[in-house]
CSV table of C-alpha atoms and ligand atoms in Angstrom, one decimal:
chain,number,residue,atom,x,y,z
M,163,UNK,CA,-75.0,226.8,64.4
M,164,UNK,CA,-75.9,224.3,66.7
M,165,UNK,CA,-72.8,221.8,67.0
M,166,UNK,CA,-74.1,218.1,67.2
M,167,UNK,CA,-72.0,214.9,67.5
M,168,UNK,CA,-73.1,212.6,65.1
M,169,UNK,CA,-70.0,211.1,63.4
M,170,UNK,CA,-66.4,210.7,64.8
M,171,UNK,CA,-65.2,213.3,62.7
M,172,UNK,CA,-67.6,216.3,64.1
M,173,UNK,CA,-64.7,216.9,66.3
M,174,UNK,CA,-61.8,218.1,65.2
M,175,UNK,CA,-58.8,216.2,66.4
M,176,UNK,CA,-58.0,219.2,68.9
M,177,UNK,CA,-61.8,219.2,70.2
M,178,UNK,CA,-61.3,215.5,70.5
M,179,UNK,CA,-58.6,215.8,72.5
M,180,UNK,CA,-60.3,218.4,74.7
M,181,UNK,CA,-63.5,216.1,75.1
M,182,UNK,CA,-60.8,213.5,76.2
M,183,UNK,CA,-59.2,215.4,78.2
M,184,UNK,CA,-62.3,216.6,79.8
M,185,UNK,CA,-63.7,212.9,80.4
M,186,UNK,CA,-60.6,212.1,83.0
M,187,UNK,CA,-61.4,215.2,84.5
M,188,UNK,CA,-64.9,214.1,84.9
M,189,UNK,CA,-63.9,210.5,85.9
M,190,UNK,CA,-61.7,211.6,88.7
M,191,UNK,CA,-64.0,214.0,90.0
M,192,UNK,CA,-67.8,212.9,88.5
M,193,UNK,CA,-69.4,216.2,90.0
M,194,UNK,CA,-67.2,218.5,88.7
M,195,UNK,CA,-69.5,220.0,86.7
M,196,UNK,CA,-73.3,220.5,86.3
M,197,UNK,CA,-74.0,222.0,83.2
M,198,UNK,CA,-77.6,220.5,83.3
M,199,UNK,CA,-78.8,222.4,86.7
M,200,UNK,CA,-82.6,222.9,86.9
M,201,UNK,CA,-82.6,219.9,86.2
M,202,UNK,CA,-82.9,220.5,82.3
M,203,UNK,CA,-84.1,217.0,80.6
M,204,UNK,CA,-82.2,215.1,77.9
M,205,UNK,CA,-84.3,212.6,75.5
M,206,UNK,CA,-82.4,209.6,75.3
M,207,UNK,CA,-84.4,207.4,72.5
M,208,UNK,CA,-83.9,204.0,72.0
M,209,UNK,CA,-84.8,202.1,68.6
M,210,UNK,CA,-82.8,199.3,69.0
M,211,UNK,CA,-81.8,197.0,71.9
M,212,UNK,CA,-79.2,198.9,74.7
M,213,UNK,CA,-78.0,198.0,78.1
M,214,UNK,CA,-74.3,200.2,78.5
M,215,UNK,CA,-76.3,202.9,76.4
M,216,UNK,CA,-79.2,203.6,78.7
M,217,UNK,CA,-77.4,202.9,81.8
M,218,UNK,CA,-74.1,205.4,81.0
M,219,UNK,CA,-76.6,208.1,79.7
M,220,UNK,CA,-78.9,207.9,82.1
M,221,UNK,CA,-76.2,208.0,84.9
M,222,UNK,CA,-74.3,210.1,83.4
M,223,UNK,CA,-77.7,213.0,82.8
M,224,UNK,CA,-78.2,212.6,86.4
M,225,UNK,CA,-74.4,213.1,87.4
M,226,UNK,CA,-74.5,216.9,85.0
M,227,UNK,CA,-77.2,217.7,87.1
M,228,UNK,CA,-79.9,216.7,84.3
M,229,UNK,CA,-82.9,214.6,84.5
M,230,UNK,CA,-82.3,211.7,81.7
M,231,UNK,CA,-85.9,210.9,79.6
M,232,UNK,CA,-85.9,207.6,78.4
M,233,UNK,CA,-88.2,206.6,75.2
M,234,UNK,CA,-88.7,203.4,73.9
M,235,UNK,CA,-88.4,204.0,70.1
M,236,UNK,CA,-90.9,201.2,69.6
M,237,UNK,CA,-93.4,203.0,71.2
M,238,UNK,CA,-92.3,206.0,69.7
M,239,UNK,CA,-92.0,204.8,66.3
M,240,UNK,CA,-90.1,207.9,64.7
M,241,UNK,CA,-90.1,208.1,61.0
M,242,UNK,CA,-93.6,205.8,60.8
M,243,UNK,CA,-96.3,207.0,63.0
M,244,UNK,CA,-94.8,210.4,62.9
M,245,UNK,CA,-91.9,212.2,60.6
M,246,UNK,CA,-88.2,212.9,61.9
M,247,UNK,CA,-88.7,216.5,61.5
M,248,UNK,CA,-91.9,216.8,63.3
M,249,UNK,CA,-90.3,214.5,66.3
M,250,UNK,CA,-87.2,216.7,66.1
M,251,UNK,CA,-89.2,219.9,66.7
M,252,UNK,CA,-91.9,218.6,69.3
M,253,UNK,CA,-88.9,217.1,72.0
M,254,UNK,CA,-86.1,219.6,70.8
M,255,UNK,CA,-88.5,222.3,72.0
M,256,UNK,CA,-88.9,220.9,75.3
M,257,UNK,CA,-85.1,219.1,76.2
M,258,UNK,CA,-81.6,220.4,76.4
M,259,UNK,CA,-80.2,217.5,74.0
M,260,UNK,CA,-81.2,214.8,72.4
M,261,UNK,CA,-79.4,211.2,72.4
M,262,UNK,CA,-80.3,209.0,69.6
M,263,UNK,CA,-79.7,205.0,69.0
M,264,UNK,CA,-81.4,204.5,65.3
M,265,UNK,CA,-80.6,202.6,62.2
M,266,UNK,CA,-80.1,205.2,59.5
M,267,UNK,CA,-77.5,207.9,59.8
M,268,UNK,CA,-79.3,209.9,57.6
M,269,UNK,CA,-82.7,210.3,60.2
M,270,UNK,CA,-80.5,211.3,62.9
M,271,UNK,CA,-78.8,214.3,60.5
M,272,UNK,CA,-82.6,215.1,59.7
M,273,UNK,CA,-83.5,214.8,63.7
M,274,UNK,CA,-80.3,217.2,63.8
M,275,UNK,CA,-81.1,219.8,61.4
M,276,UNK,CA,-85.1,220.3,63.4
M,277,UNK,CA,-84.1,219.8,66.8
M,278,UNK,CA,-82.4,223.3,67.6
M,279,UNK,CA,-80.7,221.3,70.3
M,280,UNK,CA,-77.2,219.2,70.5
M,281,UNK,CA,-78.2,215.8,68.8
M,282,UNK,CA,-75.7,212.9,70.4
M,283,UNK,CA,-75.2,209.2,68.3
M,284,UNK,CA,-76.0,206.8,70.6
M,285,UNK,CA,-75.0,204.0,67.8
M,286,UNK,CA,-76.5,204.1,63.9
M,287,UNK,CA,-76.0,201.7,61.2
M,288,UNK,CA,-73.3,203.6,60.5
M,289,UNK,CA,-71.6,204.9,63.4
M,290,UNK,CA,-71.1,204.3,67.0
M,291,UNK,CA,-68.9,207.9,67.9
M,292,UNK,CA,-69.6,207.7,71.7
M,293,UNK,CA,-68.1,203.8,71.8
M,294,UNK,CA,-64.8,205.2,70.7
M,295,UNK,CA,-64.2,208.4,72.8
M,296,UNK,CA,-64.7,205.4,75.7
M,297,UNK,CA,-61.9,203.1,74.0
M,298,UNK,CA,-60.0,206.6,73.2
M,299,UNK,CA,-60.2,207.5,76.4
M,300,UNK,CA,-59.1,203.9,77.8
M,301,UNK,CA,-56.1,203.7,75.5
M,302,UNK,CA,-54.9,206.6,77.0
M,303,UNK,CA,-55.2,205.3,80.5
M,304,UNK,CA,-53.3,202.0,79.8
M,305,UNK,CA,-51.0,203.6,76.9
M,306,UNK,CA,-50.5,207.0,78.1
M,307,UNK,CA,-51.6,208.5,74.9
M,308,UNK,CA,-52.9,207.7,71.2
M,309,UNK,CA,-50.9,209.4,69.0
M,310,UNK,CA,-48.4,206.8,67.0
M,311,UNK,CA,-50.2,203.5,68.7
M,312,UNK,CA,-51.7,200.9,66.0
M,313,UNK,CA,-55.3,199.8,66.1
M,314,UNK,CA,-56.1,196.8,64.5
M,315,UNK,CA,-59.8,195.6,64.3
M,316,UNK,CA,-60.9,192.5,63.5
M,317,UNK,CA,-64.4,191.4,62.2
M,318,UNK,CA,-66.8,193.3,59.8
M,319,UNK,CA,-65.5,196.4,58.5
M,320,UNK,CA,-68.8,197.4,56.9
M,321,UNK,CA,-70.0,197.8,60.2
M,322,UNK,CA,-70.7,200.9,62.5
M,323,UNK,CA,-67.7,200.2,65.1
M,324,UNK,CA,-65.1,199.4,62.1
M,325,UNK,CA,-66.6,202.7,60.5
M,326,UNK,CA,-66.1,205.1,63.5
M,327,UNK,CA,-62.8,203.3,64.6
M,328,UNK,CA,-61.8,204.7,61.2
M,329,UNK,CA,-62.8,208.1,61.9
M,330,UNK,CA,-61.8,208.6,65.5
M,331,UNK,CA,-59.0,206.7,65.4
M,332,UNK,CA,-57.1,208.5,63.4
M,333,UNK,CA,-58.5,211.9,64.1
M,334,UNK,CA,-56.5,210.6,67.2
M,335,UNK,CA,-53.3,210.0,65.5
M,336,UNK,CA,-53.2,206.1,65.5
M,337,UNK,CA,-52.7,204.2,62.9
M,338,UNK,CA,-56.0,201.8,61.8
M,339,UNK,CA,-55.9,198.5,60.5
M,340,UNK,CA,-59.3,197.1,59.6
M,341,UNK,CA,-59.1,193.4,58.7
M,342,UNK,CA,-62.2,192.1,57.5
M,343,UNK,CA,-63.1,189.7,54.6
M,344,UNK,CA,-64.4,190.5,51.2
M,345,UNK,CA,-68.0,191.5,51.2
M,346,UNK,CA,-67.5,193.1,54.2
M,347,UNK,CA,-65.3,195.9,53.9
M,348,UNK,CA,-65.7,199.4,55.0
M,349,UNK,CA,-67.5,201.8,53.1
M,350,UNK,CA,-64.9,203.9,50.4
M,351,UNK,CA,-66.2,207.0,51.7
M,352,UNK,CA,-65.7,206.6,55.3
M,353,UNK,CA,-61.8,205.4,54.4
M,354,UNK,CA,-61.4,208.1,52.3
M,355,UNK,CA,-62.2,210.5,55.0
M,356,UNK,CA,-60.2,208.8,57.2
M,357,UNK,CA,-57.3,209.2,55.2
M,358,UNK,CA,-57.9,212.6,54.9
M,359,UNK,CA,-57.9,213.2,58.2
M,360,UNK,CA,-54.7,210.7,58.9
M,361,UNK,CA,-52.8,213.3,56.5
M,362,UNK,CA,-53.5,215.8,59.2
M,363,UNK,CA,-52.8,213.7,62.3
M,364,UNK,CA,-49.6,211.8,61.3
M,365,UNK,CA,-52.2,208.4,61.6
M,366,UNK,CA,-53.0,206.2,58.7
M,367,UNK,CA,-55.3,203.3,57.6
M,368,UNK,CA,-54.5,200.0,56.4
M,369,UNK,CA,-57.7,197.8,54.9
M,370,UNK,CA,-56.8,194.6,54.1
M,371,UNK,CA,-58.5,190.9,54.0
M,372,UNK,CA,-55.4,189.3,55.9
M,373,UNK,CA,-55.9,189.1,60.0
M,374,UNK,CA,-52.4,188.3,60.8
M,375,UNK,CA,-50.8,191.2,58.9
M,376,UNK,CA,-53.2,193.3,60.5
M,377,UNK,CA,-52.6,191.8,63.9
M,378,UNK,CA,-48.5,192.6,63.1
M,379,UNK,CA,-47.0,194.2,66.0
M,380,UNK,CA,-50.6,196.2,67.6
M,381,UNK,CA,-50.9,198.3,70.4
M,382,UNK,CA,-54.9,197.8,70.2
M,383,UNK,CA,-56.6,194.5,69.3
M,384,UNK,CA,-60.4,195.2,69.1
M,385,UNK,CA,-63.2,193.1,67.9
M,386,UNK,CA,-67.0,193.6,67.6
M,387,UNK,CA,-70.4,191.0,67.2
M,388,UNK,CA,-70.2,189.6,63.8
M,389,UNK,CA,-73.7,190.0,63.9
M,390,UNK,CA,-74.9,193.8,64.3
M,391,UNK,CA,-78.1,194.7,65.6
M,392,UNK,CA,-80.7,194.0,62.6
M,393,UNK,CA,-79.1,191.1,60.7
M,394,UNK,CA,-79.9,188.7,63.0
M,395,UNK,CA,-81.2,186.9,59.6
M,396,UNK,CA,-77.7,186.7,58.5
M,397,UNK,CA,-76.2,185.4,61.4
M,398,UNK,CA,-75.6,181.8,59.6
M,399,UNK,CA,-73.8,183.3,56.8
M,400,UNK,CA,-72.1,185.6,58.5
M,401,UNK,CA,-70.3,183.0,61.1
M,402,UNK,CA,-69.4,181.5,58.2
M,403,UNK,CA,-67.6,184.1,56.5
M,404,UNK,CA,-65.7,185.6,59.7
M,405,UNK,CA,-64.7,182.5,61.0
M,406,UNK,CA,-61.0,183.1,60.4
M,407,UNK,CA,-61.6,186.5,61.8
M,408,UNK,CA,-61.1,185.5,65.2
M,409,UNK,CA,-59.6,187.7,68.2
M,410,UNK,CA,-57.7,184.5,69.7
M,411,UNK,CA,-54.8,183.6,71.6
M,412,UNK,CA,-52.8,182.9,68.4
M,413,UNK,CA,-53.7,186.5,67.0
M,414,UNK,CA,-52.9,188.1,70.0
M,415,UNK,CA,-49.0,186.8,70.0
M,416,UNK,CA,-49.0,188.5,66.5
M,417,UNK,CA,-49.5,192.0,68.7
M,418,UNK,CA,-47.0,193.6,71.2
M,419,UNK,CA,-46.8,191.2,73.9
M,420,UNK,CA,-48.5,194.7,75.9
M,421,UNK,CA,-51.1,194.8,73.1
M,422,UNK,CA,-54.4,195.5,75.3
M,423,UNK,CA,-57.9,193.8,73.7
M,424,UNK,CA,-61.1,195.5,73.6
M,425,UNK,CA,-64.5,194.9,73.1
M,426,UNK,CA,-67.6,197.0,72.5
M,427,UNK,CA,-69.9,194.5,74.4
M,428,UNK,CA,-72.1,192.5,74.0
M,429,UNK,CA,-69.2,190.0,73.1
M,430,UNK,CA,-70.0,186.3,72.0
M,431,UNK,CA,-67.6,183.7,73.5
M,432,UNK,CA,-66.2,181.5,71.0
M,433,UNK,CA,-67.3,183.5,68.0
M,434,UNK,CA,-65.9,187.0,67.5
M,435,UNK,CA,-63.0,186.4,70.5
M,436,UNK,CA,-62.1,183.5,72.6
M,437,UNK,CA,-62.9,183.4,76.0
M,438,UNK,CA,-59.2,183.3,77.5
M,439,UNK,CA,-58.3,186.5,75.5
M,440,UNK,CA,-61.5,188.4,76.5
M,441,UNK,CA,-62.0,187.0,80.3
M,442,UNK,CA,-57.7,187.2,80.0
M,443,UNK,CA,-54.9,189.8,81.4
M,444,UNK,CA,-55.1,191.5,78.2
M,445,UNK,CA,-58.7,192.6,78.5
M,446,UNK,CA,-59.2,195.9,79.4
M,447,UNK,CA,-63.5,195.8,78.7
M,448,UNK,CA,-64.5,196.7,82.1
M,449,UNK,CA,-62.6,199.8,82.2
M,450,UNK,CA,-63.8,200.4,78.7
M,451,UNK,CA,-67.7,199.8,79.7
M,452,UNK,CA,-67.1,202.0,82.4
M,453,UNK,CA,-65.4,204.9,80.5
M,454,UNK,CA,-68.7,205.2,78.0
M,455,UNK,CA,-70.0,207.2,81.0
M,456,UNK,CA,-67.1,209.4,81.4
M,457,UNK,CA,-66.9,209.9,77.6
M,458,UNK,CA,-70.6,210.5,77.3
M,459,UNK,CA,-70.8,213.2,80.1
M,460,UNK,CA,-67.8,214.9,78.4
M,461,UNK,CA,-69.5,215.1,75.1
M,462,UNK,CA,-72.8,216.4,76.2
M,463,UNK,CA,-71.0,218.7,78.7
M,464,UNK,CA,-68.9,219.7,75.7
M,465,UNK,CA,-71.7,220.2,73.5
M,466,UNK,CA,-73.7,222.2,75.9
M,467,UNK,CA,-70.5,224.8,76.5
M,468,UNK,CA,-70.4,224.9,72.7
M,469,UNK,CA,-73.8,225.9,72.5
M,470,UNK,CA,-73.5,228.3,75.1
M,471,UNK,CA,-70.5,229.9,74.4
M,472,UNK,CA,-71.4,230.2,70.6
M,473,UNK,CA,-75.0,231.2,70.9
M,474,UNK,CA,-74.1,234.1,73.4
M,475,UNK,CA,-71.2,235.3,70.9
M,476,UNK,CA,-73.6,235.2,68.0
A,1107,NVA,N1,-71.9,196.6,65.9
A,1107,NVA,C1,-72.7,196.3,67.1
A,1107,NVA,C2,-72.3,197.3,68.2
A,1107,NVA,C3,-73.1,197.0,69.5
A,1107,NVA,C4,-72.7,198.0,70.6
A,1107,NVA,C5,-74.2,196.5,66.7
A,1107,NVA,O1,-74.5,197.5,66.0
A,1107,NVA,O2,-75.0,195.7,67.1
């Protein structure tokens, strides 16, 4: 079986820690390992806008040896000028793995099951997987570790980065708070897997409409656009709505006075956080937009061992 990594939870919270472990290798020594000699190609596909995406990937193909294959999903048009399954089996004939940014989670568990190749999440409706093995992997560097720490995000927890934080948070061990208000709560599902996997880890999850009992004594303040890529149409009523939401200077004193603040990116001054806490000493979103590379390489290095190792043994 071709392993994939389409939701935080594909890795088992020893893999994860193995893909983390793996990314620091890789960031203190970026040609450690070129799984993608030849070069072998990797699709990276792009229906929706992407700056850190297409750059990390691309670098980070390149840096494994690979030769990175950017397509502009609205030239492409997957799903409407051609089926999932047909696109699947055309590139996943052709690449070594394919990287995905899409709106439905379901197409890219359909481009998994044709490709025959590791399919990555570059960012769904639901999910954003790679974002969080990059904030993983930056918590450890300013924490020195995961495991206990609280993660608090603020914003809409219907969206893909509350959703994954879920997941991968604690399948890392932390405890997640997701503060959002009604309306725009995560979905039950997702929590419910989340606190099935939190049973495991010694992590748990906290939902709650309240901002300053989520912010109560964090180790990790994180916020995200209020606006998600494809409801730009609701942008009115959605400032609205998350205006006490907030990642400000008053929320921050509610965290550990070394609570670190991250951000996703794109961030919105004055909206989603203020601009002394994300331009401030707190901030850690450079290191984090940097570690998306060393995350990314990890994974599809990961991945490709997987494959390897697994196919050969079959
Ligand atoms: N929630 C945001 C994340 C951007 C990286 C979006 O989907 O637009």
């Amino acid at each position: 079986m071709t392993r994939h990594f389409l939701r935080d939870d594909d890795l088992s919270p020893a893999e994860q820690a193995e893909v983390l472990d793996l990314a620091a290798r890789l960031k203190r020594d970026r040609f450690a390992l070129s799984p993608l000699r030849g070069p072998q190609t990797v699709a990276l596909i792009m229906d929706k806008p992407t700056l850190r995406t297409q750059t990390s990937f691309s670098v980070g193909v390149a840096e494994l040896q690979g030769s990175p294959f950017l397509v502009d999903g609205t030239k492409a048009q997957i799903g409407t000028r051609e089926s999932v399954p047909d696109v699947a089996r055309i590139i996943g004939r052709q690449v070594a793995a394919i990287v995905w940014r899409t709106f439905a989670q379901t197409d890219l568990e359909t481009m998994a099951e044709y490709a025959g190749v590791p399919v990555v999440n570059a960012l769904t409706d639901e999910f954003h997987p790679c974002q969080i093995l990059a904030d993983l992997l930056t918590v450890r560097e300013h924490k020195g570790g995961t495991e206990g720490l609280t993660l608090s995000f603020f914003g809409d927890g219907a969206s893909n980065m509350a959703h994954s934080y879920l997941l991968g948070g604690v399948t890392a061990g932390m405890h997640v708070r997701i503060a959002a208000p009604a309306g725009y709560l995560p979905e039950k599902a997702i929590v419910a897997d989340a606190e099935a996997i939190a049973a495991g880890t010694g992590g748990s999850v906290l939902v709650t409409e309240d901002a300053a009992e989520a912010a109560r004594d964090a180790d990790v303040m994180i916020t995200d656009t209020w606006v998600s890529m494809g409801k730009e149409s609701e942008k009115a009523e959605r400032v609205a709505v998350f205006g006490g939401y907030t990642v400000d200077a008053e929320l921050m004193g509610r965290a550990k006075p070394d609570a670190v603040f991250l951000h996703c990116l794109p961030a919105y001054r004055g909206l989603e956080v203020s601009a002394d806490v994300l331009d401030g000493p707190q901030s850690v979103i450079w290191d984090e937009a940097e570690n998306r590379l060393h995350a990314q390489k990890a994974v599809l290095a990961w991945l490709l061992e997987k494959n390897v190792t697994e196919g050969s043994a079959a």
